[in-house]
CSV table of C-alpha atoms in Angstrom, one decimal:
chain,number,residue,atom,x,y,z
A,1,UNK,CA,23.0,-29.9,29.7
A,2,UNK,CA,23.5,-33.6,30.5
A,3,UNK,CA,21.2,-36.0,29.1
A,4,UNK,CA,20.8,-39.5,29.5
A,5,UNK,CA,20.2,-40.0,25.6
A,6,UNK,CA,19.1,-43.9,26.0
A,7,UNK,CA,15.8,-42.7,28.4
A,8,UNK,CA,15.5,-39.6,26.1
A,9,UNK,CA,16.0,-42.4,22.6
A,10,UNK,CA,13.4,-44.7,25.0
A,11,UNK,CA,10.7,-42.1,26.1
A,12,UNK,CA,10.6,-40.7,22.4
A,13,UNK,CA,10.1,-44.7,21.0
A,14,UNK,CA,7.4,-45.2,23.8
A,15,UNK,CA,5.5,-42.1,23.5
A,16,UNK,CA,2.1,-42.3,21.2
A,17,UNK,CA,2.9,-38.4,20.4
A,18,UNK,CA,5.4,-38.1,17.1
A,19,UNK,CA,8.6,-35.3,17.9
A,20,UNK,CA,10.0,-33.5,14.8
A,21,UNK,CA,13.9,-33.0,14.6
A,22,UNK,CA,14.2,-30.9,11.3
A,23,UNK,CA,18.2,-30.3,10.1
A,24,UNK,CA,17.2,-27.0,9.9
A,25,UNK,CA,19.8,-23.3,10.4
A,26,UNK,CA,20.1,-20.9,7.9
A,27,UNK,CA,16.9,-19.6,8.6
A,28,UNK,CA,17.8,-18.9,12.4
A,29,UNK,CA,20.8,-17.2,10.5
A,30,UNK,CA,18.1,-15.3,8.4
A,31,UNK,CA,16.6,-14.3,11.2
A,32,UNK,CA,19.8,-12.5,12.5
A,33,UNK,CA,19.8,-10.8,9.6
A,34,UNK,CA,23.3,-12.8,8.4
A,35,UNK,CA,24.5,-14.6,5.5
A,36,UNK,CA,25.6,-18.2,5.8
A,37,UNK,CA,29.0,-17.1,5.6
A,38,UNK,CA,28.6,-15.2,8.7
A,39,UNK,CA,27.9,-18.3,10.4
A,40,UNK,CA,30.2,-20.7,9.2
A,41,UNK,CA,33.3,-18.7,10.2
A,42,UNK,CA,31.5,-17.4,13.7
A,43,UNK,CA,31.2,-19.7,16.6
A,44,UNK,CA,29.2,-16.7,18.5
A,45,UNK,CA,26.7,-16.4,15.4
A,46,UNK,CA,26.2,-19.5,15.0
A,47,UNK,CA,25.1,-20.3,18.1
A,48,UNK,CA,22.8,-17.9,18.3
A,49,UNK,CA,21.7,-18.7,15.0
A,50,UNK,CA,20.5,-22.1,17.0
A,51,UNK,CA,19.4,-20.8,19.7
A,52,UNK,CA,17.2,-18.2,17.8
A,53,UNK,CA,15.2,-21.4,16.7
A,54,UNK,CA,15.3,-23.2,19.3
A,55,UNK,CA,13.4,-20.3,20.7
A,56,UNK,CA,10.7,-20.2,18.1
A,57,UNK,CA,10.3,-23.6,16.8
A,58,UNK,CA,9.3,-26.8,18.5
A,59,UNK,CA,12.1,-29.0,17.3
A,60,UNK,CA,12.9,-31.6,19.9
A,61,UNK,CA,16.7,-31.3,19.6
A,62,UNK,CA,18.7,-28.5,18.3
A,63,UNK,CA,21.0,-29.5,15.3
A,64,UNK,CA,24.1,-27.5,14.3
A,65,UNK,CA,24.9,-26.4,10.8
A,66,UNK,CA,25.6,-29.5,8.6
A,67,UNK,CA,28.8,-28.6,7.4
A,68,UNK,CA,30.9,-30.8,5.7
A,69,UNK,CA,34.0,-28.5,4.8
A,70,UNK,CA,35.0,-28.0,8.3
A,71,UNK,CA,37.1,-31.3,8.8
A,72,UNK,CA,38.8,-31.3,5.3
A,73,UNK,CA,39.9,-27.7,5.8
A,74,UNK,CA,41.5,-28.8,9.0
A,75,UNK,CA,43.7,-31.0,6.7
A,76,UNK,CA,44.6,-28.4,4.9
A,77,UNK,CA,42.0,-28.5,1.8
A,78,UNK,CA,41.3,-25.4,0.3
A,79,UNK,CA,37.6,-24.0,0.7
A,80,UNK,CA,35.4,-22.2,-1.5
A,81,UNK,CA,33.0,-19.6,0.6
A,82,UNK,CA,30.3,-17.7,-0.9
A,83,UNK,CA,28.2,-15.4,0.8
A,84,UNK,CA,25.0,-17.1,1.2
A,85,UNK,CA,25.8,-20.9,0.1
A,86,UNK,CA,27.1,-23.4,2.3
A,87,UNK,CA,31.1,-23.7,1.7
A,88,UNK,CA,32.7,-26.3,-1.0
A,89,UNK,CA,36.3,-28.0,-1.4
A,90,UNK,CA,38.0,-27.2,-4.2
A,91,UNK,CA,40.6,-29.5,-5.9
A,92,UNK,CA,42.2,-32.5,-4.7
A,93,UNK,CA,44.4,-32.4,-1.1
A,94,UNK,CA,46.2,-36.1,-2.0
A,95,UNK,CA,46.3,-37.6,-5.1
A,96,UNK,CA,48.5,-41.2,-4.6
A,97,UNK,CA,49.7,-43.3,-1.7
A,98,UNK,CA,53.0,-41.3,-1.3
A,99,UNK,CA,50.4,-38.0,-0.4
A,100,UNK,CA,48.2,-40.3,1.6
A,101,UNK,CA,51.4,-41.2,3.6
A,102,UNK,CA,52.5,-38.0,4.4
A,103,UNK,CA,48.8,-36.4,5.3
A,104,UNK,CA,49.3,-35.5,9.0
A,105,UNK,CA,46.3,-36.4,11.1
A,106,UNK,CA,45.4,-32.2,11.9
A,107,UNK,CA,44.9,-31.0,15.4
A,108,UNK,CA,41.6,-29.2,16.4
A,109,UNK,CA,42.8,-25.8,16.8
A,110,UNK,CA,43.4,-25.4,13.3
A,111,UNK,CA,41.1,-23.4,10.5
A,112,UNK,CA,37.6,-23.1,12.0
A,113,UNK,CA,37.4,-26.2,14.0
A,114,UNK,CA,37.9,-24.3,17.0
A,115,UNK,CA,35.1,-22.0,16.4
A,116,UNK,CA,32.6,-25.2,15.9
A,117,UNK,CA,33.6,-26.4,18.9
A,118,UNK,CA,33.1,-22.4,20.5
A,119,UNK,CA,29.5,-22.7,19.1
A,120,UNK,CA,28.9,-26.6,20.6
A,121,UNK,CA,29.5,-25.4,23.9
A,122,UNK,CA,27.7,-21.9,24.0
A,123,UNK,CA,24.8,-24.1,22.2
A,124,UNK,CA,24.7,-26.8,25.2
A,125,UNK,CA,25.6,-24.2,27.9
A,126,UNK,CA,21.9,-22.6,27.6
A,127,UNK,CA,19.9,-25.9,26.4
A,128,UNK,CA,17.2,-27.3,27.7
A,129,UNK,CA,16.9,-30.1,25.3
A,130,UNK,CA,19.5,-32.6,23.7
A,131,UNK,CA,22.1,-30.6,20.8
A,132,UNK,CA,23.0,-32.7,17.9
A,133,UNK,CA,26.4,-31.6,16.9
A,134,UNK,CA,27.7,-32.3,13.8
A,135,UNK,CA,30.2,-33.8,11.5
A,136,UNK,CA,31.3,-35.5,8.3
A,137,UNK,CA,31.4,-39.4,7.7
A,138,UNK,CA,35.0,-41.0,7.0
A,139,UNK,CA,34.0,-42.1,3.3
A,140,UNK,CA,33.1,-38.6,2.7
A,141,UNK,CA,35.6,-36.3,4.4
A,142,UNK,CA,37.9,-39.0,2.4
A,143,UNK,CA,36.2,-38.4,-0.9
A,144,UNK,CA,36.6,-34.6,-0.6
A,145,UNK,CA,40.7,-35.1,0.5
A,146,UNK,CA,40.7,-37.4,-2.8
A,147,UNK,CA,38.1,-36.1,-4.6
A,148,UNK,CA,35.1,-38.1,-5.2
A,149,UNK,CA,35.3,-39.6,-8.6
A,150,UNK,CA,38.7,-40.9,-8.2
A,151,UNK,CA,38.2,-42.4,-4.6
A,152,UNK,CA,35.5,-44.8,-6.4
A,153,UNK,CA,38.3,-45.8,-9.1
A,154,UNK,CA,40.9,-46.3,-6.6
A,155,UNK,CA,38.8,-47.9,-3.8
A,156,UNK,CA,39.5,-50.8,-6.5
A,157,UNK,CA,42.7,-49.9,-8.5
A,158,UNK,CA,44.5,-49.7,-5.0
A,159,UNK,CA,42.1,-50.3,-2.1
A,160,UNK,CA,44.7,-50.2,0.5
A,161,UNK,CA,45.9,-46.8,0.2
A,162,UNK,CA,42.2,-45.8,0.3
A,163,UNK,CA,41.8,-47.2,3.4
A,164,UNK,CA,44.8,-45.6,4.7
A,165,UNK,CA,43.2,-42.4,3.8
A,166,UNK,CA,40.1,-43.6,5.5
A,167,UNK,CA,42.0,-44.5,9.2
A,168,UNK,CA,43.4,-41.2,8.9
A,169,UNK,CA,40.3,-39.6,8.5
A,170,UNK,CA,38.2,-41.8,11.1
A,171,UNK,CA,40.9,-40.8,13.5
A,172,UNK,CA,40.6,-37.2,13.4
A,173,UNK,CA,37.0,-37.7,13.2
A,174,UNK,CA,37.0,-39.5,16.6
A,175,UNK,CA,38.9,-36.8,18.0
A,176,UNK,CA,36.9,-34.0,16.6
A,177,UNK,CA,33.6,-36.3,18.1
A,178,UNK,CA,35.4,-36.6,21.1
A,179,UNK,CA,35.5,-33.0,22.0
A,180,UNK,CA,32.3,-31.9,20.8
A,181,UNK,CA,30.9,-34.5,23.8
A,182,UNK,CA,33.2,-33.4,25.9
A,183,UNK,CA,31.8,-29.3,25.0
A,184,UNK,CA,28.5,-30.6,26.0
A,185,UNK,CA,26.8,-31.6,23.1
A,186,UNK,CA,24.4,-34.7,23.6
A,187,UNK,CA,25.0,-36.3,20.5
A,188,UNK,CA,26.5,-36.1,16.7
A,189,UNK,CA,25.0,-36.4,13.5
A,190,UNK,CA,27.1,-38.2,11.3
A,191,UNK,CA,27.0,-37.1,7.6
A,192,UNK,CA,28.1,-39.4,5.1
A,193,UNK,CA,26.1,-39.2,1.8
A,194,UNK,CA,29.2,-40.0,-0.5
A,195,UNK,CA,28.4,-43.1,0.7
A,196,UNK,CA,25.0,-43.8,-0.7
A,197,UNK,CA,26.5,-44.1,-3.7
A,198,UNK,CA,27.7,-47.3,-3.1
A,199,UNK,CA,26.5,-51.1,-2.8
A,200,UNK,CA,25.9,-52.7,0.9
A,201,UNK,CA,29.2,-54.6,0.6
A,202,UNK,CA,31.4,-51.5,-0.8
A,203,UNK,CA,29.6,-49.2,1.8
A,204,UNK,CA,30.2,-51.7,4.6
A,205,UNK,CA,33.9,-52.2,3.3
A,206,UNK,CA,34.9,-48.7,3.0
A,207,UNK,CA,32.2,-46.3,5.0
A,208,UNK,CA,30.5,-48.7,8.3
A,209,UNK,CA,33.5,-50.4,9.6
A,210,UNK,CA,34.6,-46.6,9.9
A,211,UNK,CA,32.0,-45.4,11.7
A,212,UNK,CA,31.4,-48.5,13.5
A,213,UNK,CA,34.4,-47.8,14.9
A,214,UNK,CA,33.2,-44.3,15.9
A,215,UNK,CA,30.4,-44.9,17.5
A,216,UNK,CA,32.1,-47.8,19.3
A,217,UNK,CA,34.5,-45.5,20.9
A,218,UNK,CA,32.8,-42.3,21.3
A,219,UNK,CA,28.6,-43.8,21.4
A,220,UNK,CA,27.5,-44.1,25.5
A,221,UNK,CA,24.5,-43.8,27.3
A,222,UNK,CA,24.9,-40.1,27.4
A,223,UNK,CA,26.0,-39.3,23.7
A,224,UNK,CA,24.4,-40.4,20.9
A,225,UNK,CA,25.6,-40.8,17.0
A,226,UNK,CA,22.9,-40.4,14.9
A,227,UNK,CA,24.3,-41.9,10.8
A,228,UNK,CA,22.9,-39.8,7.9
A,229,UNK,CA,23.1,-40.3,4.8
A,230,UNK,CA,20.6,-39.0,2.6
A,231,UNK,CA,22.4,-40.5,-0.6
A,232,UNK,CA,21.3,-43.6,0.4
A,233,UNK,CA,18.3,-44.9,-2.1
A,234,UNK,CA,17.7,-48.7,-0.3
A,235,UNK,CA,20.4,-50.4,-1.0
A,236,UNK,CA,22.7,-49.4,1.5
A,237,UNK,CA,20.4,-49.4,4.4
A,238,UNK,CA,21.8,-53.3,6.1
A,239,UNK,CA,25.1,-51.3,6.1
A,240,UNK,CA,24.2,-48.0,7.6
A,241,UNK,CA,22.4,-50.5,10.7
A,242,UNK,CA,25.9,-52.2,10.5
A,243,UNK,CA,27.6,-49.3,12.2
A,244,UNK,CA,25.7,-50.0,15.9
A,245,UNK,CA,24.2,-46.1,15.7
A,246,UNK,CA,21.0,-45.4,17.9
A,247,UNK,CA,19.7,-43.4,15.3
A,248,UNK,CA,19.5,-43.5,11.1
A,249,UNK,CA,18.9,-40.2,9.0
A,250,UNK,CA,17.5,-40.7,5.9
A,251,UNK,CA,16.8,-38.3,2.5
A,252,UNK,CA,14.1,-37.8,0.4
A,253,UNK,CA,15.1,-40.0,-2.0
A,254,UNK,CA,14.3,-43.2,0.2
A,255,UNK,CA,11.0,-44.6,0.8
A,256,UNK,CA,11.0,-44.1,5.0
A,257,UNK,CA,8.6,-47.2,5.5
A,258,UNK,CA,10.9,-50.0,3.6
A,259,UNK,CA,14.1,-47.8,5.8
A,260,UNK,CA,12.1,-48.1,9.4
A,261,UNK,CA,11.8,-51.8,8.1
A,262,UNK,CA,15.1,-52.5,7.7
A,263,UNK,CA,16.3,-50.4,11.1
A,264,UNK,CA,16.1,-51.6,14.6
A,265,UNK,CA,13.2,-50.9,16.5
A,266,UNK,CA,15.0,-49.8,19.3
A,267,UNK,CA,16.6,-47.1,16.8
A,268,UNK,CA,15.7,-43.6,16.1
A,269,UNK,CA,14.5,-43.4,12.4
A,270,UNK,CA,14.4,-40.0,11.0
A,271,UNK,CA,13.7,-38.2,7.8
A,272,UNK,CA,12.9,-37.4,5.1
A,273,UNK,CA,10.6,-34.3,3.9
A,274,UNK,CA,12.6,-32.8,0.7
A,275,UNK,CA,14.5,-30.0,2.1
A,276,UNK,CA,14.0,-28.4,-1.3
A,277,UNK,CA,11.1,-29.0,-3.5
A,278,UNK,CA,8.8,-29.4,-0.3
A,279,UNK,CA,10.0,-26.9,2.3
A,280,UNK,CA,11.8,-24.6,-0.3
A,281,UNK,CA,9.3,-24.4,-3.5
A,282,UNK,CA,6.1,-26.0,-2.2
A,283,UNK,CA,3.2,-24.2,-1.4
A,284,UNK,CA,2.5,-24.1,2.3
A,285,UNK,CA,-0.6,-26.0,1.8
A,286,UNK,CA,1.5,-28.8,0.0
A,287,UNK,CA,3.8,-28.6,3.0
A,288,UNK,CA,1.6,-29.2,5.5
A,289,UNK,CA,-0.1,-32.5,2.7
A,290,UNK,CA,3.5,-34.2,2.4
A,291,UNK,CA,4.2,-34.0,6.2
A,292,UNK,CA,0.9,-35.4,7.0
A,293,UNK,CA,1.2,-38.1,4.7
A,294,UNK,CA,4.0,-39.0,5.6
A,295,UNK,CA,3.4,-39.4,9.4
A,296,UNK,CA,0.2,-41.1,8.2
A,297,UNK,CA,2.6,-43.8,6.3
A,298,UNK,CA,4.5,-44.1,9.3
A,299,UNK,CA,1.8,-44.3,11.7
A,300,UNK,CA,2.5,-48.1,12.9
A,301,UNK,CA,6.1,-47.7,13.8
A,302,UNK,CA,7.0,-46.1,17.5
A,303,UNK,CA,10.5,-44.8,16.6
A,304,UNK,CA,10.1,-42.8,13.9
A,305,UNK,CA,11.1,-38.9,14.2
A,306,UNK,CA,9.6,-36.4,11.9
A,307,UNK,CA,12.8,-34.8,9.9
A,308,UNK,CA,14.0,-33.2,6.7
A,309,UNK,CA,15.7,-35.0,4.4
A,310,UNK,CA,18.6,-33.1,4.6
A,311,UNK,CA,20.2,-29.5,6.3
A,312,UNK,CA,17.3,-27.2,4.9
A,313,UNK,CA,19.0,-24.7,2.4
A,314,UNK,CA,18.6,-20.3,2.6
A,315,UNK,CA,15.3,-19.0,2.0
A,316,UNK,CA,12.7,-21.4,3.3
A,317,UNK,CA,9.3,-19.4,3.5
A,318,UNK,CA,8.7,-19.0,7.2
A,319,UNK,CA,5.2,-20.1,6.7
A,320,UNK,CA,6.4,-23.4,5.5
A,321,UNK,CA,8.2,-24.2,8.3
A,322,UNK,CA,5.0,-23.3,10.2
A,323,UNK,CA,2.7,-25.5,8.4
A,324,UNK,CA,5.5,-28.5,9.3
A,325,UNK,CA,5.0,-27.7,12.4
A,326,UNK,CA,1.3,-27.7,12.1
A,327,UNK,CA,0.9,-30.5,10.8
A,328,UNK,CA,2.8,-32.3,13.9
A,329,UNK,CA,0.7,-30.6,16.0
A,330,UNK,CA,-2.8,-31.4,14.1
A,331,UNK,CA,-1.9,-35.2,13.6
A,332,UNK,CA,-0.7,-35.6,17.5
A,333,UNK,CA,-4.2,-34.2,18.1
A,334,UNK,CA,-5.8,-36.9,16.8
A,335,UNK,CA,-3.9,-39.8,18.4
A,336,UNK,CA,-4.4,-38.5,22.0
């Protein structure tokens, strides 16, 4: 469904009433009685993974799975899949500038690109609220091509070939953005948590100019890039704004009122309940505490979305999920 995403981003910053946009699939997979592997290989399954939760769950956008082998596999990495864990690369795909050279830039009808796209468009065929596709950040689809250690030795051993590696990767990721908009999603959440592990300067110099360049291509009135990074612990927030995004994604591990200080106004700001020790291993009661607190702690600032910090892993106790919800509910009760 079209959207104009700047009166959606506007009406949601003007509104008194707080929305809740949780990264949140596996347990619409759950509820199809799948594994995760089911999903991550079937475009079919998972969209009806997210639409099974669109159906039950308030969420104000629908988010895809958060994914981040997809795009290496397409250049040829090999994957690890287990049946109920998200997949994970495994070795190193390039290794040295000649490797970097010779990477080909991969098409999208290769590994199971195509069947992300399949699920994108079944997703926004049926929606009747914005879909937040999904993909990986340059820095870290680069880090996974040349694994992750290394890419922080060489970014200054040899910090040219690394930023070869990084045009590649921004290129097939602006092709891979370009056709999830074009399959009707309303938007793209950007994940690039390698890069909160970084200063402002090094993330700036090898992760935002990258996905500046992203959203200055692909970003419009109609399609919106959302930049998460839920590795990011402060110090990397200046950079993340750097990028131009209309909306920043933060984890757990940040404090959200010193982020939504440092982010426009005119931004989206979303996190950051713990994905793991809150929604996972709390007790609904302490669920239902650490989401009011935190939209208490947030209270003064209009463009703040209630999230998870991060693509909420298998097994999250239904009830927990209700009391986040609950809590929403309860605290927009008292503002009215």
């Amino acid at each position: 469904m079209k959207i104009d995403m700047e009166n959606w981003i506007a009406s949601v910053i003007d509104s008194s009433q707080r929305i809740a946009v949780p990264i949140m699939t596996h347990t619409g997979i759950e509820m199809l009685g799948h594994k995760v592997i089911d999903a991550v290989t079937d475009g079919q399954l998972h969209y009806q993974a997210v639409k099974i939760l669109s159906e039950k769950y308030p969420s104000a956008a629908s988010s895809v799975i958060m994914d981040l082998t997809v795009e290496a596999e397409a250049f040829g990495s090999q994957i690890h899949f287990s049946e109920n864990e998200v997949p994970s690369v495994l070795g190193r795909l390039v290794s040295n500038r000649d490797e970097i050279e010779q990477l080909q830039i991969p098409s999208l009808e290769v590994a199971r690109v195509p069947e992300y796209i399949h699920a994108n468009r079944l997703i926004a065929t049926e929606a009747i609220k914005p879909v937040l596709s999904g993909c990986i950040g340059p820095y870290s689809l680069a880090g996974r091509l040349f694994d992750m250690s290394e890419i922080m030795m060489a970014m200054y051993i040899e910090p040219d070939s690394v930023k070869l590696l990084l045009n590649k990767c921004t290129d097939f990721i602006k092709r891979y953005c370009t056709a999830l908009k074009q399959a009707g999603a309303n938007g793209v959440l950007i994940a690039e948590p390698a890069a909160g592990l970084l200063s402002n300067e090094a993330c700036i110099e090898f992760s935002s100019v990258y996905v500046k360049e992203i959203v200055d291509e692909i970003q419009d009135d109609n399609f919106s890039i959302i930049l998460h990074n839920c590795g990011n612990t402060g110090q990397c927030t200046d950079a993340m704004v750097y990028t131009g995004a209309v909306g920043y994604h933060f984890g757990n591990g940040i404090d959200m009122v010193e982020a939504l200080e440092q982010c426009p106004k005119n931004a989206l700001v979303l996190g950051n309940i713990d994905p793991v020790s809150i929604m996972k291993m709390a007790s609904p009661e302490e669920v239902y505490q650490q989401t009011t607190l935190l939209l208490t702690r947030t209270a003064a600032y209009s463009n703040f979305v209630l999230s998870t910090g991060c693509d909420t892993p298998p097994e999250i106790p239904l009830k927990n999920i209700e009391m986040f919800y609950n809590a929403l509910n309860d605290y927009n009760l008292q503002i009215k």
